[in-house]
Amino acid sequence: MPIEHRYIDTDACARQLVEKLGPHLRIAAPLGLGKPHGLLNALYRRIAADASRSMRLYTALSLTRPQPAPGLEQRFLGPFVERHFGADAIDPQYALDQARNALPTNVEVHEFYMQSGALLHSGSAQRNYISQNYTHVARDLAMQDINLLVQLVARREGPDGVHYSLSCNPDLTLDFLRQAQLAGRRPLCVAVVHPDLPYLGGDAEVAEAYFDVELRPEHSPRLFALPRLPVDLVEYALGLHASALVRDGGCLQVGIGTLSDALVKSLLLRQQDNTLWRRALVALDPGGATHALAGQLGGLAPFGAGLYGASEMVMDGFMHLQRAGILKRRSWDDLALERAAADGRPSPSTPGGHYLRGAFFLGSRELYDWLDATEAADPDAIDMCAVSNVNQLYGDHQALATLQRRGARFFNTCMMATLLGAAVSDTLEDGGVVSGVGGQYNFVAMAHELPDGRSVLLLRATRQGRGGIESNIRWNYGQTTIPRHLRDLVVTEYGVADLRGKSDSECVEAMLSIADARFLDALCAQAKAHGKLAADFAIPEAWRRHHPRHLHQALAPFRHKGLLPTFPFGSDFTAVEQRLLPALEWLKAASGGWRGRWRLLRAVIRPGEAADGEAEALARMGLAGPLRLADRLQRRLLRAALRQVAPADRAAPPAPPSGP
């Protein structure tokens, strides 16, 4: 059937939907980029204003612009947010209200994945969070009696009529509507057209009849784009170790964040400047442990056959890997080779198929432009499809999926890990949800099912806590995302721990070998006290060098040569803002403990000589002219911080001392 109704007025569309569906809306909306904020806000306003109605929203990753706190944070982020996201940007109002515990009582929002840390203090978000594997969401959603699905789409008219592309979010829509239809509960489906959304074909393309209502607003704000963030030397150390675990001709899955950026940049260095990449590895790993694992599991040479990408999230890193000639192994090659071998024919000489399969995409505007251009030039290159086809091997595609994922390396990040190999990625010990399970468990389990697949969990060895520096490697923890029986590879800035098939004592030793030296004795004592480590075990002297000071000394020469830039893929910040970032980070770190606050006080009292670019930085923050008393204090704090840190293109700024 053709589209029943078409609208250009968002409020009129919302009014008709409310009248058609009755007093109780049960809405499904995609995670991330695919949420139509304008329509959701119009529906939310109507329900919030009428206590006789109710709204229940099922979604995930509700993207909002940064909400800066008053003071220096507002001075820095305010102008940046308006410039980067656009003055006409629309935030999902329900998400803003939920973050400040102001949702009306007749509205519920259920998310299975949250912006990291954004809703830790939201009572309703914590109560209504649904803990699910990504691949189980569609199944569970089909039981919720959803009566409305809303989704941002791309639109194309051709000789055979109108078609839509689910574009950024075929991930759950395809699976959910299939299951809902089988259950006889197909909801009303609304396509909200965005003119800038890349039109991707294949599984992501659907016929006009897939939707019941089309909304084409007269004006659409810019697509939400993630700012490109700085990468520090700790993150580069992690990326360098991890990049040696990737096998040429294999499969790659990567998540989002600066650790992933560091991994991608390290893979590019391995390809483009192999000699210096190897030297950086030796500087980090003089004992050769990572080199030994590279020989067994990954590689030290540049990529010849290239990689195939299979990742629930398509992010900027895949774009950079494709441009460098690393992401190039095509899926049809696997199928053609398999059929040719079965038939006794010679291998095909013409490559075909996709080199990247994903379930949703989110990243920079450069990524969106690349996706659009790639679809036009090479329609087979990128396959956006249901998450069930990416995050698991089950079903009628199992044999081909196993072939495509040969040599798979699934990289994900976690917050903490235990000495026995369990990982904590989404929830704090008190039950507070930081983000969500998402697809992490899916990929870890899949790595164990594949003949030569490996799961690689990345984590920083330490973090800044309220009382100072804390270890992210623990003896035990009250919450677990990945159980210890699925332990595999864990990477910190100090190396790689191979835990697969190891005894508990071997696992403990491997985790100690990548821990921060300041916590080794306490961790070792705990393991011995619980009988998991021999009483006569002695910590090797080489592990005592696992300290930020030694790590920075090892990598500083490579940063000075420009191999490890603070912004490896360009920056959305101006040169002056890049100068301000480390200073503001220094101030934030200085507030975390009494030692840092003492150092900050000394820096304010004795600020030293003026720093390069100080006047421009103060002017950018609106702190150059005559000021009130409170503003003059902010200026003194910022001036002290600017004089403490190095420019962003030099060695990493010194952190104020705190903790052990």
XYZ file of C-alpha atoms in Angstrom:
660
model
C 0.000 0.000 0.000
C 1.219 3.562 -0.674
C 1.901 6.097 2.055
C -1.381 7.019 3.776
C -0.462 10.554 4.848
C 2.269 13.049 3.986
C 3.168 16.081 6.086
C 5.562 18.987 5.972
C 4.403 20.441 9.309
C 5.833 18.540 12.291
C 3.221 19.754 14.791
C 0.374 18.825 12.446
C 1.863 15.368 12.018
C 2.191 14.925 15.799
C -1.386 16.078 16.356
C -2.748 13.573 13.841
C -0.682 10.733 15.285
C -1.954 11.408 18.801
C -5.548 11.551 17.595
C -5.192 8.365 15.545
C -3.417 6.231 18.148
C -5.412 7.187 21.208
C -4.395 8.343 24.679
C -1.474 5.958 25.230
C 1.547 6.121 22.940
C 4.068 3.281 23.006
C 6.875 4.480 20.742
C 9.966 2.796 19.352
C 12.756 5.006 18.006
C 16.246 4.066 16.749
C 19.359 4.551 18.785
C 21.746 7.374 18.018
C 21.505 9.370 14.811
C 18.224 7.908 13.512
C 15.955 9.572 16.073
C 13.740 12.339 14.627
C 14.111 14.835 17.468
C 11.631 17.347 16.073
C 8.760 14.850 15.858
C 9.577 13.235 19.195
C 9.622 16.667 20.839
C 6.248 17.559 19.334
C 4.733 14.296 20.614
C 6.374 14.762 24.011
C 4.992 18.288 24.384
C 1.446 17.110 23.669
C 1.587 14.235 26.130
C 3.330 16.238 28.862
C 0.577 18.878 28.650
C -2.263 16.369 29.063
C -2.252 14.208 32.201
C -4.993 11.988 30.750
C -2.515 10.701 28.153
C 0.714 8.750 28.502
C 3.847 8.075 26.500
C 6.289 5.199 26.790
C 9.414 5.485 24.644
C 11.775 2.589 23.892
C 15.109 3.696 22.476
C 18.832 3.995 23.222
C 21.709 6.450 22.987
C 19.675 9.655 23.068
C 22.192 12.160 21.740
C 22.222 15.606 23.309
C 24.628 18.469 22.913
C 27.005 19.046 25.854
C 25.337 20.968 28.676
C 28.215 22.968 30.183
C 28.318 23.978 33.822
C 28.595 27.688 34.657
C 32.062 29.170 34.794
C 35.059 28.217 32.686
C 33.254 25.230 31.195
C 30.464 27.445 29.871
C 32.956 29.985 28.545
C 34.750 27.292 26.577
C 31.923 25.014 25.455
C 29.193 27.597 24.847
C 30.671 29.103 21.646
C 32.006 25.722 20.486
C 28.656 23.955 20.847
C 26.823 26.620 18.853
C 29.448 26.595 16.115
C 29.822 22.812 15.844
C 26.212 21.683 16.204
C 24.556 24.741 14.668
C 22.349 27.391 16.179
C 19.265 25.506 14.954
C 20.214 22.170 16.552
C 17.412 20.305 18.335
C 17.991 18.240 21.459
C 15.497 15.540 22.487
C 13.651 17.366 25.247
C 12.731 14.163 27.067
C 16.459 13.389 27.427
C 17.219 16.834 28.865
C 14.309 16.536 31.306
C 15.301 13.009 32.269
C 18.869 14.079 33.029
C 17.583 16.656 35.519
C 14.914 14.357 36.977
C 12.105 16.441 35.497
C 10.176 13.939 33.347
C 6.409 14.265 33.861
C 4.786 11.299 35.608
C 2.873 10.269 32.468
C 6.081 9.761 30.438
C 8.459 6.809 30.677
C 11.716 6.439 28.755
C 13.313 3.003 28.542
C 16.838 2.841 27.125
C 19.097 -0.164 26.698
C 22.196 1.983 26.114
C 22.919 5.484 27.439
C 25.407 8.209 26.651
C 28.345 7.235 28.842
C 27.801 8.578 32.353
C 25.130 11.059 31.274
C 22.278 9.544 33.290
C 24.041 8.187 36.377
C 22.129 10.639 38.562
C 18.755 10.350 36.853
C 16.406 8.316 39.036
C 13.933 7.526 36.257
C 16.684 6.566 33.792
C 18.271 4.201 36.298
C 14.924 2.604 37.180
C 13.745 2.257 33.589
C 17.000 1.032 32.062
C 16.643 -2.346 30.316
C 19.756 -4.523 30.390
C 19.900 -6.397 27.072
C 22.289 -7.769 24.511
C 21.912 -5.715 21.342
C 20.696 -8.778 19.411
C 17.887 -9.415 21.911
C 16.376 -5.923 21.780
C 14.127 -6.521 18.738
C 12.779 -9.741 20.241
C 11.941 -8.081 23.551
C 10.559 -4.965 21.861
C 8.088 -7.058 19.868
C 6.435 -8.022 23.172
C 5.862 -4.422 24.295
C 2.768 -3.754 22.168
C 4.441 -0.848 20.343
C 1.906 1.227 18.385
C 4.258 3.781 16.766
C 7.706 3.587 15.185
C 9.420 6.817 14.126
C 12.676 6.935 12.163
C 14.888 9.362 10.312
C 15.339 8.195 6.702
C 16.828 9.200 3.364
C 14.460 9.435 0.391
C 14.976 8.788 -3.308
C 12.620 8.985 -6.287
C 13.296 6.868 -9.355
C 11.574 5.292 -12.353
C 10.119 2.614 -10.089
C 8.766 5.123 -7.560
C 9.797 6.329 -4.121
C 12.221 4.362 -1.975
C 13.560 5.027 1.477
C 16.876 4.145 3.029
C 17.048 3.302 6.718
C 20.570 4.670 6.253
C 22.132 5.119 9.689
C 19.811 2.678 11.479
C 18.693 -0.548 9.840
C 20.046 -2.233 12.987
C 16.841 -2.870 14.955
C 14.104 -1.625 12.627
C 14.469 -4.546 10.213
C 14.530 -7.185 12.960
C 11.804 -5.567 15.074
C 9.266 -5.024 12.292
C 9.839 -8.555 11.003
C 9.066 -9.994 14.434
C 6.194 -7.602 15.103
C 4.568 -8.527 11.794
C 4.852 -12.240 12.557
C 3.122 -11.587 15.879
C 0.371 -9.574 14.149
C 1.327 -6.398 16.012
C 2.863 -4.173 13.355
C 2.897 -0.564 14.597
C 2.165 2.576 12.603
C 5.479 3.512 10.953
C 6.535 7.096 10.288
C 9.396 8.007 7.944
C 10.908 11.394 8.782
C 12.989 12.480 5.786
C 16.316 14.249 6.325
C 17.870 15.666 3.132
C 21.474 15.245 4.348
C 21.232 11.640 5.488
C 23.323 9.387 3.189
C 21.201 7.133 0.990
C 22.567 3.593 1.363
C 21.128 0.707 -0.620
C 21.167 -3.041 -0.044
C 19.334 -4.251 3.033
C 18.951 -0.656 4.235
C 16.744 0.251 1.261
C 12.990 -0.316 1.623
C 10.003 0.308 -0.608
C 7.593 3.176 -0.086
C 4.998 0.789 1.374
C 7.305 0.017 4.309
C 6.047 3.199 6.004
C 2.511 4.469 6.638
C 3.278 8.158 7.112
C 5.906 10.432 5.604
C 7.053 13.652 7.256
C 9.270 15.961 5.178
C 9.835 19.029 7.361
C 10.416 22.300 5.534
C 13.615 22.754 7.541
C 15.945 20.096 8.963
C 18.769 20.943 11.386
C 22.271 19.633 10.797
C 22.847 15.947 11.428
C 24.304 15.308 14.862
C 28.074 14.958 14.448
C 30.489 13.821 17.135
C 33.384 16.215 17.819
C 36.838 14.734 17.218
C 38.582 14.540 20.590
C 42.273 14.604 21.556
C 44.215 11.371 22.013
C 46.805 11.247 24.799
C 49.957 9.151 25.078
C 48.339 6.566 27.349
C 45.716 5.947 24.682
C 48.388 5.746 21.990
C 50.260 3.145 24.048
C 47.091 1.066 24.166
C 46.553 1.485 20.440
C 50.103 0.491 19.567
C 49.935 -2.727 21.592
C 46.515 -3.572 20.146
C 47.511 -2.893 16.539
C 50.058 -5.731 16.641
C 47.222 -8.206 17.344
C 45.486 -7.610 13.979
C 46.087 -10.287 11.346
C 46.462 -9.392 7.674
C 43.533 -10.762 5.680
C 41.395 -10.822 8.816
C 38.229 -9.136 10.062
C 37.999 -6.030 12.251
C 35.393 -4.702 14.666
C 36.028 -1.402 16.452
C 33.901 0.661 18.802
C 33.877 4.393 19.381
C 36.022 6.756 21.415
C 39.598 7.908 21.742
C 40.929 4.400 22.428
C 39.512 3.331 19.069
C 41.019 6.412 17.416
C 44.401 5.452 18.884
C 44.042 1.901 17.551
C 43.134 3.105 14.055
C 46.010 5.594 13.981
C 48.378 2.818 15.084
C 47.126 0.535 12.295
C 47.792 3.369 9.838
C 51.331 3.751 11.212
C 51.889 -0.002 10.851
C 50.912 0.338 7.190
C 52.483 3.661 6.266
C 55.591 3.947 8.461
C 56.279 0.391 9.523
C 59.842 0.931 10.737
C 58.931 3.714 13.150
C 55.811 1.804 14.248
C 58.047 -1.145 15.207
C 60.433 1.172 17.032
C 57.546 2.623 19.040
C 56.497 -0.925 19.997
C 60.030 -1.756 21.120
C 60.183 1.460 23.171
C 56.950 0.464 24.914
C 57.791 -3.214 25.175
C 61.535 -3.729 25.558
C 60.928 -7.236 26.897
C 59.265 -8.273 23.626
C 56.028 -9.708 25.082
C 53.800 -7.897 22.570
C 56.127 -8.878 19.716
C 55.827 -12.514 20.736
C 52.031 -12.332 20.748
C 52.072 -10.529 17.402
C 53.915 -13.489 15.940
C 51.280 -15.893 17.253
C 48.077 -13.898 16.846
C 48.612 -10.804 14.710
C 51.469 -9.422 12.682
C 54.254 -6.878 12.422
C 54.239 -6.346 8.655
C 52.103 -3.892 6.652
C 48.776 -5.152 5.309
C 48.783 -6.806 1.894
C 45.514 -8.717 1.666
C 43.822 -6.067 3.809
C 40.958 -6.277 6.277
C 37.210 -6.873 6.141
C 35.087 -4.766 8.508
C 32.164 -6.255 10.443
C 31.156 -3.848 13.180
C 27.801 -2.979 14.710
C 28.911 0.642 14.559
C 30.459 2.219 11.483
C 32.656 5.066 12.682
C 35.315 7.373 11.252
C 38.119 4.866 11.729
C 36.821 2.616 8.951
C 36.858 5.570 6.562
C 40.519 6.259 7.360
C 41.453 2.582 7.017
C 39.743 2.360 3.620
C 41.482 5.478 2.337
C 44.822 3.984 3.395
C 44.174 0.769 1.464
C 43.829 -1.372 4.605
C 40.073 -1.940 4.604
C 39.679 -3.676 1.242
C 38.969 -7.409 1.596
C 35.633 -7.996 -0.143
C 32.877 -10.318 1.064
C 32.024 -11.834 -2.326
C 35.601 -13.005 -2.600
C 34.890 -15.395 0.272
C 31.695 -16.741 -1.271
C 33.225 -17.019 -4.752
C 36.300 -18.782 -3.403
C 34.142 -21.207 -1.448
C 31.965 -22.044 -4.469
C 34.942 -22.291 -6.817
C 36.697 -24.695 -4.471
C 33.545 -26.798 -4.112
C 33.108 -26.974 -7.896
C 36.785 -27.543 -8.658
C 36.989 -24.313 -10.643
C 39.851 -21.758 -10.567
C 39.514 -18.870 -8.141
C 37.712 -15.786 -9.554
C 39.930 -12.890 -10.570
C 37.390 -10.060 -10.301
C 36.773 -8.775 -6.756
C 33.277 -7.902 -5.639
C 30.985 -7.472 -2.682
C 31.303 -5.248 0.334
C 34.378 -4.605 2.481
C 32.394 -3.144 5.382
C 29.246 -4.435 7.061
C 27.575 -2.446 9.815
C 24.316 -2.032 11.684
C 24.390 1.711 12.449
C 26.706 4.624 11.841
C 27.635 7.666 13.880
C 30.596 10.001 13.619
C 31.822 13.216 12.056
C 30.335 15.083 9.098
C 33.331 13.898 7.113
C 32.148 10.317 7.711
C 28.639 11.123 6.455
C 30.068 12.711 3.304
C 32.328 9.696 2.750
C 29.425 7.264 3.088
C 27.417 9.293 0.576
C 30.295 9.452 -1.917
C 31.183 5.774 -1.484
C 27.602 4.685 -2.173
C 27.578 6.725 -5.377
C 30.950 5.447 -6.612
C 30.884 1.861 -5.305
C 27.360 0.740 -4.284
C 28.553 -2.694 -3.159
C 31.241 -1.390 -0.791
C 29.195 -0.843 2.365
C 26.450 -3.150 3.603
C 24.220 -1.583 6.272
C 21.962 -4.309 7.624
C 20.142 -5.736 10.641
C 22.201 -6.101 13.793
C 21.386 -9.819 13.822
C 23.520 -10.167 10.674
C 26.504 -8.404 12.251
C 26.662 -9.338 15.921
C 26.048 -13.074 15.753
C 26.715 -16.153 13.623
C 23.387 -17.924 14.012
C 20.864 -18.419 11.206
C 21.054 -19.237 7.523
C 24.075 -16.945 6.993
C 26.280 -18.761 9.514
C 28.661 -20.455 7.049
C 29.307 -17.287 5.042
C 29.556 -15.140 8.178
C 32.215 -17.489 9.538
C 34.178 -17.173 6.296
C 33.897 -13.389 6.280
C 35.021 -13.155 9.891
C 38.135 -15.291 9.533
C 40.982 -13.959 11.636
C 38.485 -11.719 13.426
C 39.678 -9.249 16.045
C 36.817 -7.709 17.981
C 38.017 -4.614 19.871
C 35.873 -3.196 22.651
C 36.540 -1.000 25.677
C 35.758 -1.639 29.318
C 35.953 0.374 32.518
C 37.584 -2.222 34.770
C 38.793 -5.811 34.752
C 39.501 -8.288 37.530
C 42.620 -10.351 38.095
C 40.562 -13.420 37.184
C 39.607 -11.984 33.791
C 36.056 -10.679 34.229
C 35.311 -7.277 32.663
C 33.164 -4.385 33.864
C 31.918 -2.224 31.003
C 28.528 -0.752 31.822
C 27.532 -0.745 35.496
C 29.105 0.430 38.759
C 29.277 -1.677 41.900
C 26.222 0.013 43.403
C 24.127 -0.809 40.315
C 24.408 2.616 38.702
C 24.310 2.197 34.914
C 27.009 4.134 33.070
C 26.153 3.073 29.515
C 24.895 -0.415 28.625
C 25.910 -3.872 27.459
C 25.194 -3.085 23.807
C 26.920 -5.561 21.530
C 30.002 -6.218 23.642
C 28.873 -9.598 24.971
C 27.773 -10.578 21.449
C 31.241 -9.981 20.038
C 33.075 -11.609 22.931
C 30.935 -14.741 22.645
C 31.310 -14.756 18.842
C 35.093 -14.583 19.147
C 35.013 -17.828 21.113
C 32.824 -19.494 18.469
C 35.040 -18.601 15.506
C 37.962 -20.941 14.790
C 40.554 -18.117 14.822
C 38.604 -15.194 16.295
C 39.774 -13.238 19.340
C 38.079 -10.762 21.637
C 40.262 -7.836 22.712
C 39.152 -5.647 25.606
C 40.918 -2.294 25.956
C 41.162 -0.392 29.232
C 43.334 2.217 30.824
C 45.277 0.775 33.773
C 44.232 3.623 36.094
C 41.685 6.378 36.461
C 41.324 9.575 38.469
C 38.994 8.915 41.411
C 37.711 11.189 44.130
C 40.574 10.266 46.410
C 43.282 10.217 43.768
C 44.561 7.689 41.230
C 42.796 4.297 41.326
C 43.598 1.020 39.583
C 41.186 -0.205 36.922
C 42.482 -3.727 37.489
C 40.795 -5.063 40.608
C 40.864 -8.259 42.614
C 37.070 -8.415 42.391
C 34.072 -6.224 41.549
C 30.363 -6.378 42.293
C 29.193 -6.071 38.668
C 30.295 -7.968 35.570
C 29.593 -7.421 31.870
C 31.875 -10.174 30.561
C 32.182 -13.216 32.858
C 35.591 -14.668 33.497
C 34.817 -17.897 31.653
C 34.849 -15.787 28.445
C 38.191 -14.175 29.239
C 40.402 -13.665 26.214
C 42.791 -10.779 25.415
C 43.042 -7.686 27.637
C 45.177 -4.667 26.680
C 46.324 -1.742 28.811
C 48.967 0.864 28.092
C 51.484 -1.542 29.645
C 50.922 -4.516 27.392
C 48.722 -7.452 26.400
C 47.411 -10.211 28.677
C 46.448 -13.431 26.863
C 43.954 -15.110 29.196
C 42.342 -17.676 26.912
C 42.610 -21.225 28.214
C 44.780 -20.144 31.157
C 44.500 -21.371 34.742
C 43.430 -18.902 37.418
C 47.005 -18.416 38.648
C 48.265 -17.882 35.087
C 45.439 -15.412 34.500
C 46.334 -13.478 37.659
C 49.989 -13.272 36.621
C 49.059 -12.087 33.127
C 46.806 -9.336 34.494
C 49.468 -8.242 36.988
C 51.895 -7.938 34.077
C 49.781 -5.144 32.526
C 48.806 -3.343 35.758
C 50.137 -0.006 36.975
C 53.217 -0.546 39.179
C 51.789 1.567 41.996
C 49.143 -1.086 42.667
C 51.109 -4.281 42.029
C 51.958 -5.130 45.641
C 48.381 -4.696 46.890
C 46.907 -6.700 44.005
C 49.487 -9.441 44.413
C 48.766 -9.667 48.147
C 45.027 -9.982 47.527
C 45.527 -12.794 45.023
C 47.792 -14.651 47.458
C 45.356 -14.137 50.332
C 42.619 -15.797 48.284
C 44.821 -18.693 47.251
C 45.000 -17.760 43.540
C 48.720 -17.030 43.479
C 51.589 -19.052 44.916
C 52.931 -17.733 48.206
C 56.471 -17.535 46.824
C 55.490 -15.581 43.682
C 57.708 -12.513 43.246
C 56.854 -9.530 41.056
C 59.380 -9.247 38.198
C 61.437 -6.071 38.323
C 60.426 -5.157 34.751
C 56.817 -4.716 35.869
C 57.942 -2.035 38.320
C 58.526 0.254 35.355
C 54.828 0.288 34.514
C 54.382 3.912 35.477
C 53.117 6.932 33.478
C 56.537 8.571 33.774
C 58.282 5.733 31.936
C 55.513 5.469 29.365
C 55.779 9.158 28.508
C 59.545 8.907 28.259
C 59.180 6.009 25.820
C 56.692 7.737 23.519
C 57.702 11.408 23.787
C 60.259 11.155 20.929
C 57.604 9.769 18.609
C 55.187 12.545 19.537
C 57.898 15.138 18.880
C 58.365 13.618 15.415
C 54.656 14.127 14.729
C 53.821 10.402 14.604
C 51.421 10.567 17.555
C 49.526 13.849 17.099
C 47.067 15.019 19.712
C 44.369 15.135 17.010
C 45.217 12.236 14.675
C 42.350 12.868 12.245
C 41.930 16.620 12.337
C 40.106 18.732 14.855
C 36.808 20.549 15.192
C 38.476 22.916 17.656
C 40.309 26.060 16.614
C 44.038 26.413 17.295
C 43.299 28.575 20.342
C 40.758 26.051 21.653
C 43.324 23.273 21.229
C 45.656 25.338 23.394
C 42.916 25.694 26.018
C 41.913 22.028 26.194
C 44.940 20.686 28.115
C 44.804 23.646 30.485
C 41.161 22.995 31.305
C 41.901 19.268 31.733
C 44.720 20.165 34.114
C 42.357 22.300 36.185
C 39.810 19.480 36.297
C 42.419 16.962 37.412
C 43.770 19.387 40.013
C 40.352 19.531 41.658
C 40.284 15.763 42.221
C 42.513 15.470 45.299
C 44.186 17.495 48.016
C 47.633 17.188 46.433
C 46.324 18.553 43.164
C 44.508 21.406 44.896
C 47.700 22.281 46.775
C 49.654 22.389 43.534
C 46.912 24.507 41.953
C 47.083 26.967 44.850
C 50.849 27.284 44.440
C 50.411 27.805 40.686
C 47.878 30.606 41.292
C 50.105 32.318 43.849
C 53.251 31.941 41.732
C 52.067 31.636 38.147
C 55.488 32.186 36.546
C 56.132 33.708 33.138
C 53.385 34.253 30.594
C 52.734 31.269 28.302
C 52.721 31.346 24.512
C 49.297 32.281 23.197
C 48.052 33.240 26.635
C 46.466 36.526 25.557
C 44.565 34.872 22.710
C 43.374 32.092 25.016
C 42.095 34.532 27.626
C 40.341 36.568 24.922
C 38.648 33.416 23.537
C 37.295 32.737 27.029
C 36.013 36.290 27.437
C 38.505 36.971 30.230
C 40.628 39.698 28.667
C 38.831 42.920 29.624
C 37.589 44.553 32.825
C 35.948 41.847 34.934
C 33.950 41.257 38.075
C 35.656 39.706 41.094
C 34.436 36.165 40.261
C 35.603 36.543 36.661
C 39.025 37.769 37.784
C 39.363 34.602 39.873
C 38.524 32.496 36.805
C 41.166 34.400 34.849
C 43.802 33.714 37.520
C 42.945 29.996 37.560
C 43.068 29.733 33.782
C 46.292 31.723 33.514
C 47.924 29.400 36.069
C 46.771 26.326 34.132
C 47.981 27.683 30.797
C 51.434 28.183 32.305
C 51.504 24.627 33.653
C 50.816 22.716 30.452
C 52.677 22.359 27.189
C 51.137 23.362 23.871
C 48.881 20.660 22.452
C 51.345 19.638 19.715
C 54.178 18.893 22.170
C 54.535 16.356 24.941
C 51.471 15.516 27.006
C 50.711 18.022 29.784
C 51.841 17.132 33.297
C 49.059 15.898 35.547
C 48.922 17.245 39.092
C 50.152 14.654 41.597
C 47.431 12.857 43.525
C 47.021 9.409 44.981
C 49.768 6.860 45.567
